[in-house]
JSON list of C-alpha atoms and ligand atoms in Angstrom, two decimals:
[
{"chain": "A", "resi": 1, "resn": "MET", "atom": "CA", "xyz": [149.30, 175.51, 113.32]},
{"chain": "A", "resi": 2, "resn": "SER", "atom": "CA", "xyz": [150.79, 178.77, 114.55]},
{"chain": "A", "resi": 3, "resn": "THR", "atom": "CA", "xyz": [153.17, 179.05, 117.47]},
{"chain": "A", "resi": 4, "resn": "ALA", "atom": "CA", "xyz": [150.43, 180.75, 119.48]},
{"chain": "A", "resi": 5, "resn": "ASP", "atom": "CA", "xyz": [148.08, 177.78, 118.95]},
{"chain": "A", "resi": 6, "resn": "LEU", "atom": "CA", "xyz": [150.71, 175.36, 120.20]},
{"chain": "A", "resi": 7, "resn": "PHE", "atom": "CA", "xyz": [151.35, 177.53, 123.22]},
{"chain": "A", "resi": 8, "resn": "ASP", "atom": "CA", "xyz": [147.61, 177.52, 124.04]},
{"chain": "A", "resi": 9, "resn": "GLU", "atom": "CA", "xyz": [147.74, 173.74, 124.41]},
{"chain": "A", "resi": 10, "resn": "LEU", "atom": "CA", "xyz": [150.27, 173.83, 127.24]},
{"chain": "A", "resi": 11, "resn": "PRO", "atom": "CA", "xyz": [148.95, 173.47, 130.81]},
{"chain": "A", "resi": 12, "resn": "VAL", "atom": "CA", "xyz": [148.92, 176.80, 132.65]},
{"chain": "A", "resi": 13, "resn": "THR", "atom": "CA", "xyz": [151.79, 175.83, 134.94]},
{"chain": "A", "resi": 14, "resn": "VAL", "atom": "CA", "xyz": [154.05, 175.11, 131.98]},
{"chain": "A", "resi": 15, "resn": "SER", "atom": "CA", "xyz": [156.30, 177.67, 130.35]},
{"chain": "A", "resi": 16, "resn": "ARG", "atom": "CA", "xyz": [158.27, 177.28, 127.19]},
{"chain": "A", "resi": 17, "resn": "GLU", "atom": "CA", "xyz": [161.79, 178.67, 126.94]},
{"chain": "A", "resi": 18, "resn": "THR", "atom": "CA", "xyz": [163.95, 178.46, 123.85]},
{"chain": "A", "resi": 19, "resn": "LEU", "atom": "CA", "xyz": [167.48, 177.44, 124.86]},
{"chain": "A", "resi": 20, "resn": "ALA", "atom": "CA", "xyz": [168.78, 177.67, 121.28]},
{"chain": "A", "resi": 21, "resn": "PRO", "atom": "CA", "xyz": [167.26, 177.22, 117.84]},
{"chain": "A", "resi": 22, "resn": "GLY", "atom": "CA", "xyz": [165.87, 173.66, 118.02]},
{"chain": "A", "resi": 23, "resn": "ALA", "atom": "CA", "xyz": [166.10, 173.28, 121.81]},
{"chain": "A", "resi": 24, "resn": "VAL", "atom": "CA", "xyz": [163.14, 174.00, 124.07]},
{"chain": "A", "resi": 25, "resn": "LEU", "atom": "CA", "xyz": [162.71, 173.77, 127.85]},
{"chain": "A", "resi": 26, "resn": "LEU", "atom": "CA", "xyz": [159.15, 173.01, 128.98]},
{"chain": "A", "resi": 27, "resn": "ARG", "atom": "CA", "xyz": [159.19, 173.80, 132.68]},
{"chain": "A", "resi": 28, "resn": "GLY", "atom": "CA", "xyz": [156.76, 171.69, 134.71]},
{"chain": "A", "resi": 29, "resn": "PHE", "atom": "CA", "xyz": [155.47, 169.72, 131.72]},
{"chain": "A", "resi": 30, "resn": "ALA", "atom": "CA", "xyz": [155.61, 166.35, 133.55]},
{"chain": "A", "resi": 31, "resn": "ARG", "atom": "CA", "xyz": [155.16, 167.62, 137.11]},
{"chain": "A", "resi": 32, "resn": "GLU", "atom": "CA", "xyz": [151.55, 166.52, 137.64]},
{"chain": "A", "resi": 33, "resn": "GLU", "atom": "CA", "xyz": [152.34, 163.00, 136.42]},
{"chain": "A", "resi": 34, "resn": "GLY", "atom": "CA", "xyz": [155.43, 162.61, 138.59]},
{"chain": "A", "resi": 35, "resn": "ALA", "atom": "CA", "xyz": [154.09, 159.86, 140.85]},
{"chain": "A", "resi": 36, "resn": "ALA", "atom": "CA", "xyz": [152.67, 157.79, 137.96]},
{"chain": "A", "resi": 37, "resn": "LEU", "atom": "CA", "xyz": [155.93, 158.16, 136.05]},
{"chain": "A", "resi": 38, "resn": "GLN", "atom": "CA", "xyz": [157.85, 157.03, 139.11]},
{"chain": "A", "resi": 39, "resn": "GLN", "atom": "CA", "xyz": [155.69, 153.86, 139.24]},
{"chain": "A", "resi": 40, "resn": "ALA", "atom": "CA", "xyz": [156.38, 153.11, 135.58]},
{"chain": "A", "resi": 41, "resn": "ILE", "atom": "CA", "xyz": [160.11, 153.67, 136.10]},
{"chain": "A", "resi": 42, "resn": "ALA", "atom": "CA", "xyz": [160.06, 151.31, 139.10]},
{"chain": "A", "resi": 43, "resn": "ASP", "atom": "CA", "xyz": [158.42, 148.65, 136.89]},
{"chain": "A", "resi": 44, "resn": "VAL", "atom": "CA", "xyz": [161.25, 149.03, 134.38]},
{"chain": "A", "resi": 45, "resn": "THR", "atom": "CA", "xyz": [164.10, 149.03, 136.90]},
{"chain": "A", "resi": 46, "resn": "ARG", "atom": "CA", "xyz": [162.67, 145.99, 138.71]},
{"chain": "A", "resi": 47, "resn": "GLN", "atom": "CA", "xyz": [163.12, 144.12, 135.42]},
{"chain": "A", "resi": 48, "resn": "LEU", "atom": "CA", "xyz": [166.42, 145.80, 134.57]},
{"chain": "A", "resi": 49, "resn": "PRO", "atom": "CA", "xyz": [168.22, 147.13, 137.67]},
{"chain": "A", "resi": 50, "resn": "PHE", "atom": "CA", "xyz": [170.39, 150.24, 137.34]},
{"chain": "A", "resi": 51, "resn": "ARG", "atom": "CA", "xyz": [174.01, 149.55, 136.34]},
{"chain": "A", "resi": 52, "resn": "HIS", "atom": "CA", "xyz": [177.14, 151.64, 136.18]},
{"chain": "A", "resi": 53, "resn": "LEU", "atom": "CA", "xyz": [178.38, 151.18, 132.62]},
{"chain": "A", "resi": 54, "resn": "VAL", "atom": "CA", "xyz": [182.03, 151.42, 131.58]},
{"chain": "A", "resi": 55, "resn": "THR", "atom": "CA", "xyz": [183.12, 153.92, 128.93]},
{"chain": "A", "resi": 56, "resn": "PRO", "atom": "CA", "xyz": [185.22, 152.85, 125.93]},
{"chain": "A", "resi": 57, "resn": "GLY", "atom": "CA", "xyz": [188.14, 154.57, 127.71]},
{"chain": "A", "resi": 58, "resn": "GLY", "atom": "CA", "xyz": [187.73, 152.29, 130.72]},
{"chain": "A", "resi": 59, "resn": "TYR", "atom": "CA", "xyz": [186.07, 154.67, 133.22]},
{"chain": "A", "resi": 60, "resn": "THR", "atom": "CA", "xyz": [183.04, 153.57, 135.24]},
{"chain": "A", "resi": 61, "resn": "MET", "atom": "CA", "xyz": [180.24, 156.13, 134.84]},
{"chain": "A", "resi": 62, "resn": "SER", "atom": "CA", "xyz": [178.97, 157.86, 138.01]},
{"chain": "A", "resi": 63, "resn": "VAL", "atom": "CA", "xyz": [175.46, 157.87, 136.51]},
{"chain": "A", "resi": 64, "resn": "ALA", "atom": "CA", "xyz": [173.65, 154.52, 136.78]},
{"chain": "A", "resi": 65, "resn": "MET", "atom": "CA", "xyz": [171.58, 153.43, 133.77]},
{"chain": "A", "resi": 66, "resn": "SER", "atom": "CA", "xyz": [168.64, 151.26, 132.79]},
{"chain": "A", "resi": 67, "resn": "ASN", "atom": "CA", "xyz": [166.76, 151.03, 129.47]},
{"chain": "A", "resi": 68, "resn": "CYS", "atom": "CA", "xyz": [163.32, 150.29, 128.11]},
{"chain": "A", "resi": 69, "resn": "GLY", "atom": "CA", "xyz": [161.94, 150.03, 124.58]},
{"chain": "A", "resi": 70, "resn": "ALA", "atom": "CA", "xyz": [162.88, 148.04, 121.47]},
{"chain": "A", "resi": 71, "resn": "LEU", "atom": "CA", "xyz": [166.45, 149.32, 121.62]},
{"chain": "A", "resi": 72, "resn": "GLY", "atom": "CA", "xyz": [168.76, 150.02, 124.53]},
{"chain": "A", "resi": 73, "resn": "TRP", "atom": "CA", "xyz": [171.83, 152.23, 124.75]},
{"chain": "A", "resi": 74, "resn": "VAL", "atom": "CA", "xyz": [174.98, 150.37, 125.72]},
{"chain": "A", "resi": 75, "resn": "SER", "atom": "CA", "xyz": [178.53, 151.45, 126.56]},
{"chain": "A", "resi": 76, "resn": "ASP", "atom": "CA", "xyz": [181.46, 149.12, 127.10]},
{"chain": "A", "resi": 77, "resn": "ARG", "atom": "CA", "xyz": [185.14, 148.77, 126.15]},
{"chain": "A", "resi": 78, "resn": "SER", "atom": "CA", "xyz": [184.17, 148.26, 122.49]},
{"chain": "A", "resi": 79, "resn": "GLY", "atom": "CA", "xyz": [182.22, 151.56, 122.22]},
{"chain": "A", "resi": 80, "resn": "TYR", "atom": "CA", "xyz": [178.76, 153.13, 122.42]},
{"chain": "A", "resi": 81, "resn": "ARG", "atom": "CA", "xyz": [175.85, 151.62, 120.50]},
{"chain": "A", "resi": 82, "resn": "TYR", "atom": "CA", "xyz": [172.17, 150.71, 120.49]},
{"chain": "A", "resi": 83, "resn": "ASP", "atom": "CA", "xyz": [171.33, 147.04, 120.79]},
{"chain": "A", "resi": 84, "resn": "ALA", "atom": "CA", "xyz": [168.03, 145.12, 120.64]},
{"chain": "A", "resi": 85, "resn": "LEU", "atom": "CA", "xyz": [169.34, 142.73, 123.31]},
{"chain": "A", "resi": 86, "resn": "ASP", "atom": "CA", "xyz": [170.87, 143.38, 126.70]},
{"chain": "A", "resi": 87, "resn": "PRO", "atom": "CA", "xyz": [174.48, 142.17, 126.29]},
{"chain": "A", "resi": 88, "resn": "LEU", "atom": "CA", "xyz": [174.55, 141.02, 129.92]},
{"chain": "A", "resi": 89, "resn": "SER", "atom": "CA", "xyz": [171.47, 138.75, 129.81]},
{"chain": "A", "resi": 90, "resn": "GLY", "atom": "CA", "xyz": [171.08, 138.21, 126.05]},
{"chain": "A", "resi": 91, "resn": "ARG", "atom": "CA", "xyz": [167.41, 139.16, 126.43]},
{"chain": "A", "resi": 92, "resn": "PRO", "atom": "CA", "xyz": [165.29, 142.01, 125.04]},
{"chain": "A", "resi": 93, "resn": "TRP", "atom": "CA", "xyz": [164.95, 145.18, 127.13]},
{"chain": "A", "resi": 94, "resn": "PRO", "atom": "CA", "xyz": [161.81, 145.80, 129.21]},
{"chain": "A", "resi": 95, "resn": "ALA", "atom": "CA", "xyz": [158.94, 147.21, 127.13]},
{"chain": "A", "resi": 96, "resn": "MET", "atom": "CA", "xyz": [158.47, 150.97, 127.17]},
{"chain": "A", "resi": 97, "resn": "PRO", "atom": "CA", "xyz": [155.50, 151.69, 129.45]},
{"chain": "A", "resi": 98, "resn": "ALA", "atom": "CA", "xyz": [152.68, 153.48, 127.59]},
{"chain": "A", "resi": 99, "resn": "ILE", "atom": "CA", "xyz": [152.64, 156.37, 130.07]},
{"chain": "A", "resi": 100, "resn": "LEU", "atom": "CA", "xyz": [156.31, 157.08, 129.31]},
{"chain": "A", "resi": 101, "resn": "ARG", "atom": "CA", "xyz": [155.93, 156.83, 125.54]},
{"chain": "A", "resi": 102, "resn": "LYS", "atom": "CA", "xyz": [152.85, 159.08, 125.54]},
{"chain": "A", "resi": 103, "resn": "LEU", "atom": "CA", "xyz": [154.57, 161.74, 127.61]},
{"chain": "A", "resi": 104, "resn": "ALA", "atom": "CA", "xyz": [157.48, 161.88, 125.15]},
{"chain": "A", "resi": 105, "resn": "VAL", "atom": "CA", "xyz": [155.20, 162.06, 122.11]},
{"chain": "A", "resi": 106, "resn": "ARG", "atom": "CA", "xyz": [153.13, 164.85, 123.73]},
{"chain": "A", "resi": 107, "resn": "ALA", "atom": "CA", "xyz": [156.17, 166.89, 124.78]},
{"chain": "A", "resi": 108, "resn": "ALA", "atom": "CA", "xyz": [157.67, 166.82, 121.30]},
{"chain": "A", "resi": 109, "resn": "VAL", "atom": "CA", "xyz": [154.65, 168.61, 119.78]},
{"chain": "A", "resi": 110, "resn": "PRO", "atom": "CA", "xyz": [155.04, 172.10, 121.31]},
{"chain": "A", "resi": 111, "resn": "ALA", "atom": "CA", "xyz": [158.74, 171.90, 120.38]},
{"chain": "A", "resi": 112, "resn": "GLY", "atom": "CA", "xyz": [157.76, 171.48, 116.72]},
{"chain": "A", "resi": 113, "resn": "PHE", "atom": "CA", "xyz": [158.10, 167.71, 116.30]},
{"chain": "A", "resi": 114, "resn": "ALA", "atom": "CA", "xyz": [154.59, 166.44, 115.58]},
{"chain": "A", "resi": 115, "resn": "HIS", "atom": "CA", "xyz": [155.24, 162.75, 114.86]},
{"chain": "A", "resi": 116, "resn": "PHE", "atom": "CA", "xyz": [157.95, 161.67, 117.27]},
{"chain": "A", "resi": 117, "resn": "GLU", "atom": "CA", "xyz": [157.98, 157.86, 117.73]},
{"chain": "A", "resi": 118, "resn": "PRO", "atom": "CA", "xyz": [160.64, 156.86, 120.28]},
{"chain": "A", "resi": 119, "resn": "ASP", "atom": "CA", "xyz": [162.05, 153.33, 120.10]},
{"chain": "A", "resi": 120, "resn": "ALA", "atom": "CA", "xyz": [164.48, 153.74, 123.02]},
{"chain": "A", "resi": 121, "resn": "CYS", "atom": "CA", "xyz": [164.27, 155.24, 126.48]},
{"chain": "A", "resi": 122, "resn": "LEU", "atom": "CA", "xyz": [167.44, 155.54, 128.54]},
{"chain": "A", "resi": 123, "resn": "VAL", "atom": "CA", "xyz": [166.79, 155.83, 132.28]},
{"chain": "A", "resi": 124, "resn": "ASN", "atom": "CA", "xyz": [169.57, 157.64, 134.17]},
{"chain": "A", "resi": 125, "resn": "ARG", "atom": "CA", "xyz": [169.92, 157.75, 137.95]},
{"chain": "A", "resi": 126, "resn": "TYR", "atom": "CA", "xyz": [172.07, 160.45, 139.57]},
{"chain": "A", "resi": 127, "resn": "GLU", "atom": "CA", "xyz": [172.98, 160.24, 143.23]},
{"chain": "A", "resi": 128, "resn": "PRO", "atom": "CA", "xyz": [174.70, 163.20, 144.93]},
{"chain": "A", "resi": 129, "resn": "GLY", "atom": "CA", "xyz": [178.05, 163.82, 143.22]},
{"chain": "A", "resi": 130, "resn": "ALA", "atom": "CA", "xyz": [177.14, 161.98, 140.00]},
{"chain": "A", "resi": 131, "resn": "ARG", "atom": "CA", "xyz": [177.78, 163.93, 136.80]},
{"chain": "A", "resi": 132, "resn": "LEU", "atom": "CA", "xyz": [177.72, 163.51, 133.06]},
{"chain": "A", "resi": 133, "resn": "SER", "atom": "CA", "xyz": [180.56, 165.07, 131.12]},
{"chain": "A", "resi": 134, "resn": "LEU", "atom": "CA", "xyz": [179.98, 167.11, 127.96]},
{"chain": "A", "resi": 135, "resn": "HIS", "atom": "CA", "xyz": [178.98, 164.91, 125.04]},
{"chain": "A", "resi": 136, "resn": "GLN", "atom": "CA", "xyz": [176.95, 164.77, 121.85]},
{"chain": "A", "resi": 137, "resn": "ASP", "atom": "CA", "xyz": [174.13, 162.23, 121.34]},
{"chain": "A", "resi": 138, "resn": "ARG", "atom": "CA", "xyz": [175.21, 160.81, 118.01]},
{"chain": "A", "resi": 139, "resn": "ASP", "atom": "CA", "xyz": [174.70, 157.06, 118.18]},
{"chain": "A", "resi": 140, "resn": "GLU", "atom": "CA", "xyz": [171.22, 157.35, 116.61]},
{"chain": "A", "resi": 141, "resn": "GLN", "atom": "CA", "xyz": [170.78, 156.67, 112.90]},
{"chain": "A", "resi": 142, "resn": "ASP", "atom": "CA", "xyz": [168.45, 159.52, 112.02]},
{"chain": "A", "resi": 143, "resn": "PHE", "atom": "CA", "xyz": [169.19, 162.99, 113.39]},
{"chain": "A", "resi": 144, "resn": "SER", "atom": "CA", "xyz": [165.88, 164.37, 112.06]},
{"chain": "A", "resi": 145, "resn": "ALA", "atom": "CA", "xyz": [164.13, 163.00, 115.19]},
{"chain": "A", "resi": 146, "resn": "PRO", "atom": "CA", "xyz": [164.52, 165.01, 118.40]},
{"chain": "A", "resi": 147, "resn": "ILE", "atom": "CA", "xyz": [165.50, 163.79, 121.83]},
{"chain": "A", "resi": 148, "resn": "VAL", "atom": "CA", "xyz": [163.03, 164.29, 124.67]},
{"chain": "A", "resi": 149, "resn": "SER", "atom": "CA", "xyz": [164.54, 164.52, 128.14]},
{"chain": "A", "resi": 150, "resn": "VAL", "atom": "CA", "xyz": [162.47, 164.36, 131.35]},
{"chain": "A", "resi": 151, "resn": "SER", "atom": "CA", "xyz": [163.89, 165.35, 134.74]},
{"chain": "A", "resi": 152, "resn": "LEU", "atom": "CA", "xyz": [162.49, 163.96, 138.00]},
{"chain": "A", "resi": 153, "resn": "GLY", "atom": "CA", "xyz": [163.60, 164.30, 141.62]},
{"chain": "A", "resi": 154, "resn": "LEU", "atom": "CA", "xyz": [166.50, 166.48, 142.81]},
{"chain": "A", "resi": 155, "resn": "PRO", "atom": "CA", "xyz": [167.34, 169.57, 140.72]},
{"chain": "A", "resi": 156, "resn": "ALA", "atom": "CA", "xyz": [170.42, 169.54, 138.49]},
{"chain": "A", "resi": 157, "resn": "VAL", "atom": "CA", "xyz": [172.46, 172.00, 136.48]},
{"chain": "A", "resi": 158, "resn": "PHE", "atom": "CA", "xyz": [172.19, 171.09, 132.81]},
{"chain": "A", "resi": 159, "resn": "LEU", "atom": "CA", "xyz": [175.12, 172.27, 130.69]},
{"chain": "A", "resi": 160, "resn": "PHE", "atom": "CA", "xyz": [174.08, 173.18, 127.21]},
{"chain": "A", "resi": 161, "resn": "GLY", "atom": "CA", "xyz": [176.47, 174.22, 124.45]},
{"chain": "A", "resi": 162, "resn": "THR", "atom": "CA", "xyz": [176.51, 174.24, 120.67]},
{"chain": "A", "resi": 163, "resn": "PRO", "atom": "CA", "xyz": [177.58, 171.64, 118.10]},
{"chain": "A", "resi": 164, "resn": "SER", "atom": "CA", "xyz": [181.14, 172.92, 118.61]},
{"chain": "A", "resi": 165, "resn": "ARG", "atom": "CA", "xyz": [183.05, 171.67, 121.66]},
{"chain": "A", "resi": 166, "resn": "LYS", "atom": "CA", "xyz": [184.91, 175.00, 121.75]},
{"chain": "A", "resi": 167, "resn": "ASP", "atom": "CA", "xyz": [181.83, 177.02, 122.79]},
{"chain": "A", "resi": 168, "resn": "ARG", "atom": "CA", "xyz": [181.35, 177.42, 126.52]},
{"chain": "A", "resi": 169, "resn": "PRO", "atom": "CA", "xyz": [178.02, 175.85, 127.58]},
{"chain": "A", "resi": 170, "resn": "GLN", "atom": "CA", "xyz": [175.15, 177.75, 129.19]},
{"chain": "A", "resi": 171, "resn": "ARG", "atom": "CA", "xyz": [173.87, 176.49, 132.56]},
{"chain": "A", "resi": 172, "resn": "HIS", "atom": "CA", "xyz": [170.17, 175.73, 133.14]},
{"chain": "A", "resi": 173, "resn": "ARG", "atom": "CA", "xyz": [168.66, 174.50, 136.38]},
{"chain": "A", "resi": 174, "resn": "LEU", "atom": "CA", "xyz": [166.36, 171.55, 135.68]},
{"chain": "A", "resi": 175, "resn": "GLN", "atom": "CA", "xyz": [163.76, 170.67, 138.31]},
{"chain": "A", "resi": 176, "resn": "HIS", "atom": "CA", "xyz": [161.30, 167.87, 138.94]},
{"chain": "A", "resi": 177, "resn": "GLY", "atom": "CA", "xyz": [158.89, 167.70, 136.00]},
{"chain": "A", "resi": 178, "resn": "ASP", "atom": "CA", "xyz": [160.94, 169.78, 133.55]},
{"chain": "A", "resi": 179, "resn": "VAL", "atom": "CA", "xyz": [161.26, 168.49, 129.98]},
{"chain": "A", "resi": 180, "resn": "VAL", "atom": "CA", "xyz": [163.89, 169.47, 127.41]},
{"chain": "A", "resi": 181, "resn": "VAL", "atom": "CA", "xyz": [163.27, 168.74, 123.73]},
{"chain": "A", "resi": 182, "resn": "TRP", "atom": "CA", "xyz": [166.24, 168.82, 121.47]},
{"chain": "A", "resi": 183, "resn": "GLY", "atom": "CA", "xyz": [166.41, 168.60, 117.72]},
{"chain": "A", "resi": 184, "resn": "GLY", "atom": "CA", "xyz": [166.94, 170.28, 114.37]},
{"chain": "A", "resi": 185, "resn": "PRO", "atom": "CA", "xyz": [169.92, 172.66, 114.50]},
{"chain": "A", "resi": 186, "resn": "ALA", "atom": "CA", "xyz": [170.53, 171.78, 118.19]},
{"chain": "A", "resi": 187, "resn": "ARG", "atom": "CA", "xyz": [170.46, 168.02, 117.64]},
{"chain": "A", "resi": 188, "resn": "LEU", "atom": "CA", "xyz": [174.25, 167.63, 117.93]},
{"chain": "A", "resi": 189, "resn": "ALA", "atom": "CA", "xyz": [174.84, 170.28, 120.62]},
{"chain": "A", "resi": 190, "resn": "PHE", "atom": "CA", "xyz": [177.29, 169.36, 123.34]},
{"chain": "A", "resi": 191, "resn": "HIS", "atom": "CA", "xyz": [175.61, 168.94, 126.73]},
{"chain": "A", "resi": 192, "resn": "GLY", "atom": "CA", "xyz": [176.16, 167.45, 130.15]},
{"chain": "A", "resi": 193, "resn": "VAL", "atom": "CA", "xyz": [175.13, 167.54, 133.79]},
{"chain": "A", "resi": 194, "resn": "ALA", "atom": "CA", "xyz": [177.14, 169.20, 136.61]},
{"chain": "A", "resi": 195, "resn": "PRO", "atom": "CA", "xyz": [177.83, 167.13, 139.76]},
{"chain": "A", "resi": 196, "resn": "LEU", "atom": "CA", "xyz": [174.49, 166.62, 141.53]},
{"chain": "A", "resi": 197, "resn": "ALA", "atom": "CA", "xyz": [174.15, 168.61, 144.76]},
{"chain": "A", "resi": 198, "resn": "ASP", "atom": "CA", "xyz": [172.97, 166.69, 147.80]},
{"chain": "A", "resi": 199, "resn": "GLY", "atom": "CA", "xyz": [169.36, 167.08, 148.89]},
{"chain": "A", "resi": 200, "resn": "GLU", "atom": "CA", "xyz": [166.14, 165.27, 149.59]},
{"chain": "A", "resi": 201, "resn": "HIS", "atom": "CA", "xyz": [163.24, 165.30, 147.13]},
{"chain": "A", "resi": 202, "resn": "ALA", "atom": "CA", "xyz": [159.72, 164.78, 148.53]},
{"chain": "A", "resi": 203, "resn": "LEU", "atom": "CA", "xyz": [158.81, 162.10, 145.97]},
{"chain": "A", "resi": 204, "resn": "LEU", "atom": "CA", "xyz": [162.13, 160.56, 144.86]},
{"chain": "A", "resi": 205, "resn": "GLY", "atom": "CA", "xyz": [164.37, 161.03, 147.88]},
{"chain": "A", "resi": 206, "resn": "ARG", "atom": "CA", "xyz": [168.11, 161.52, 147.45]},
{"chain": "A", "resi": 207, "resn": "GLN", "atom": "CA", "xyz": [168.38, 161.16, 143.69]},
{"chain": "A", "resi": 208, "resn": "ARG", "atom": "CA", "xyz": [167.59, 162.59, 140.29]},
{"chain": "A", "resi": 209, "resn": "ILE", "atom": "CA", "xyz": [166.10, 160.42, 137.55]},
{"chain": "A", "resi": 210, "resn": "ASN", "atom": "CA", "xyz": [166.39, 161.51, 133.93]},
{"chain": "A", "resi": 211, "resn": "LEU", "atom": "CA", "xyz": [164.59, 159.83, 131.04]},
{"chain": "A", "resi": 212, "resn": "THR", "atom": "CA", "xyz": [165.83, 160.41, 127.50]},
{"chain": "A", "resi": 213, "resn": "PHE", "atom": "CA", "xyz": [163.64, 159.22, 124.69]},
{"chain": "A", "resi": 214, "resn": "ARG", "atom": "CA", "xyz": [165.25, 158.65, 121.32]},
{"chain": "A", "resi": 215, "resn": "ARG", "atom": "CA", "xyz": [164.55, 157.41, 117.84]},
{"chain": "A", "resi": 216, "resn": "ALA", "atom": "CA", "xyz": [167.59, 155.20, 117.49]},
{"chain": "A", "resi": 217, "resn": "ARG", "atom": "CA", "xyz": [166.72, 153.48, 114.15]},
{"chain": "B", "resi": 1, "resn": "LIG", "atom": "C1", "xyz": [170.52, 164.24, 131.85]},
{"chain": "B", "resi": 1, "resn": "LIG", "atom": "N1", "xyz": [170.73, 164.20, 129.54]},
{"chain": "B", "resi": 1, "resn": "LIG", "atom": "O1", "xyz": [169.85, 165.25, 131.78]},
{"chain": "B", "resi": 1, "resn": "LIG", "atom": "C2", "xyz": [171.33, 163.77, 130.70]},
{"chain": "B", "resi": 1, "resn": "LIG", "atom": "N2", "xyz": [170.87, 164.16, 126.03]},
{"chain": "B", "resi": 1, "resn": "LIG", "atom": "O2", "xyz": [170.58, 163.56, 132.86]},
{"chain": "B", "resi": 1, "resn": "LIG", "atom": "C3", "xyz": [171.26, 164.04, 128.34]},
{"chain": "B", "resi": 1, "resn": "LIG", "atom": "O3", "xyz": [172.34, 163.53, 128.14]},
{"chain": "B", "resi": 1, "resn": "LIG", "atom": "C4", "xyz": [170.51, 164.55, 127.22]},
{"chain": "B", "resi": 1, "resn": "LIG", "atom": "O4", "xyz": [169.03, 165.82, 128.61]},
{"chain": "B", "resi": 1, "resn": "LIG", "atom": "C5", "xyz": [170.24, 164.65, 124.95]},
{"chain": "B", "resi": 1, "resn": "LIG", "atom": "C6", "xyz": [169.20, 165.53, 125.05]},
{"chain": "B", "resi": 1, "resn": "LIG", "atom": "C7", "xyz": [168.77, 165.93, 126.29]},
{"chain": "B", "resi": 1, "resn": "LIG", "atom": "C8", "xyz": [169.42, 165.44, 127.42]},
{"chain": "B", "resi": 2, "resn": "LIG", "atom": "FE1", "xyz": [172.91, 163.25, 126.09]}
]
């Protein structure tokens, strides 16, 4: 399939921007589904309420997290890892709702990843002032799978660098419904989120929700 064919499949309100080789921003890709996605996220966070995890260095993260899918991402004093069980309850994570999984699979296609099968979805909640410092996503076993990131609610400034920490990151404003897909040569790029500005979103209120879908194993 040519690039033009893939582009033809995108809804008219969606644009595709290349952030770097391997990294694509699909503006508005999830916008029409926003309310249904919010319902699915509420189902997940009812089962697994948002928590502020502690980093291995002992800091409490300003972003609150929940998980769904076969594997969940965990941070504590012993490190970062994926686990099939929630260390707090000893139970499996909530199942990944079909509407979430399907969105991630569909978004990966125009970015060049035709058979993405996520087994983990990290749900991040940012309230005003919350931030995520520059990091690489490297706790997954297989870096050939991309990461699909969905932004909902208040806009945020996404910091996007290269696989070298020395390079100064670019800044991209992510809005409700925007999707970033991340893989190939960009898979280990440093990235983060600037402190969230205060505001009120019509659907989500005073917060930003970010979903990141991964193939952890
Ligand atoms: C966020 N995102 O946007 C945090 N990671 O709230 C991430 O850390 C991230 O957006 C890998 C790929 C895309 C992302
Ligand atoms: Fe990340």
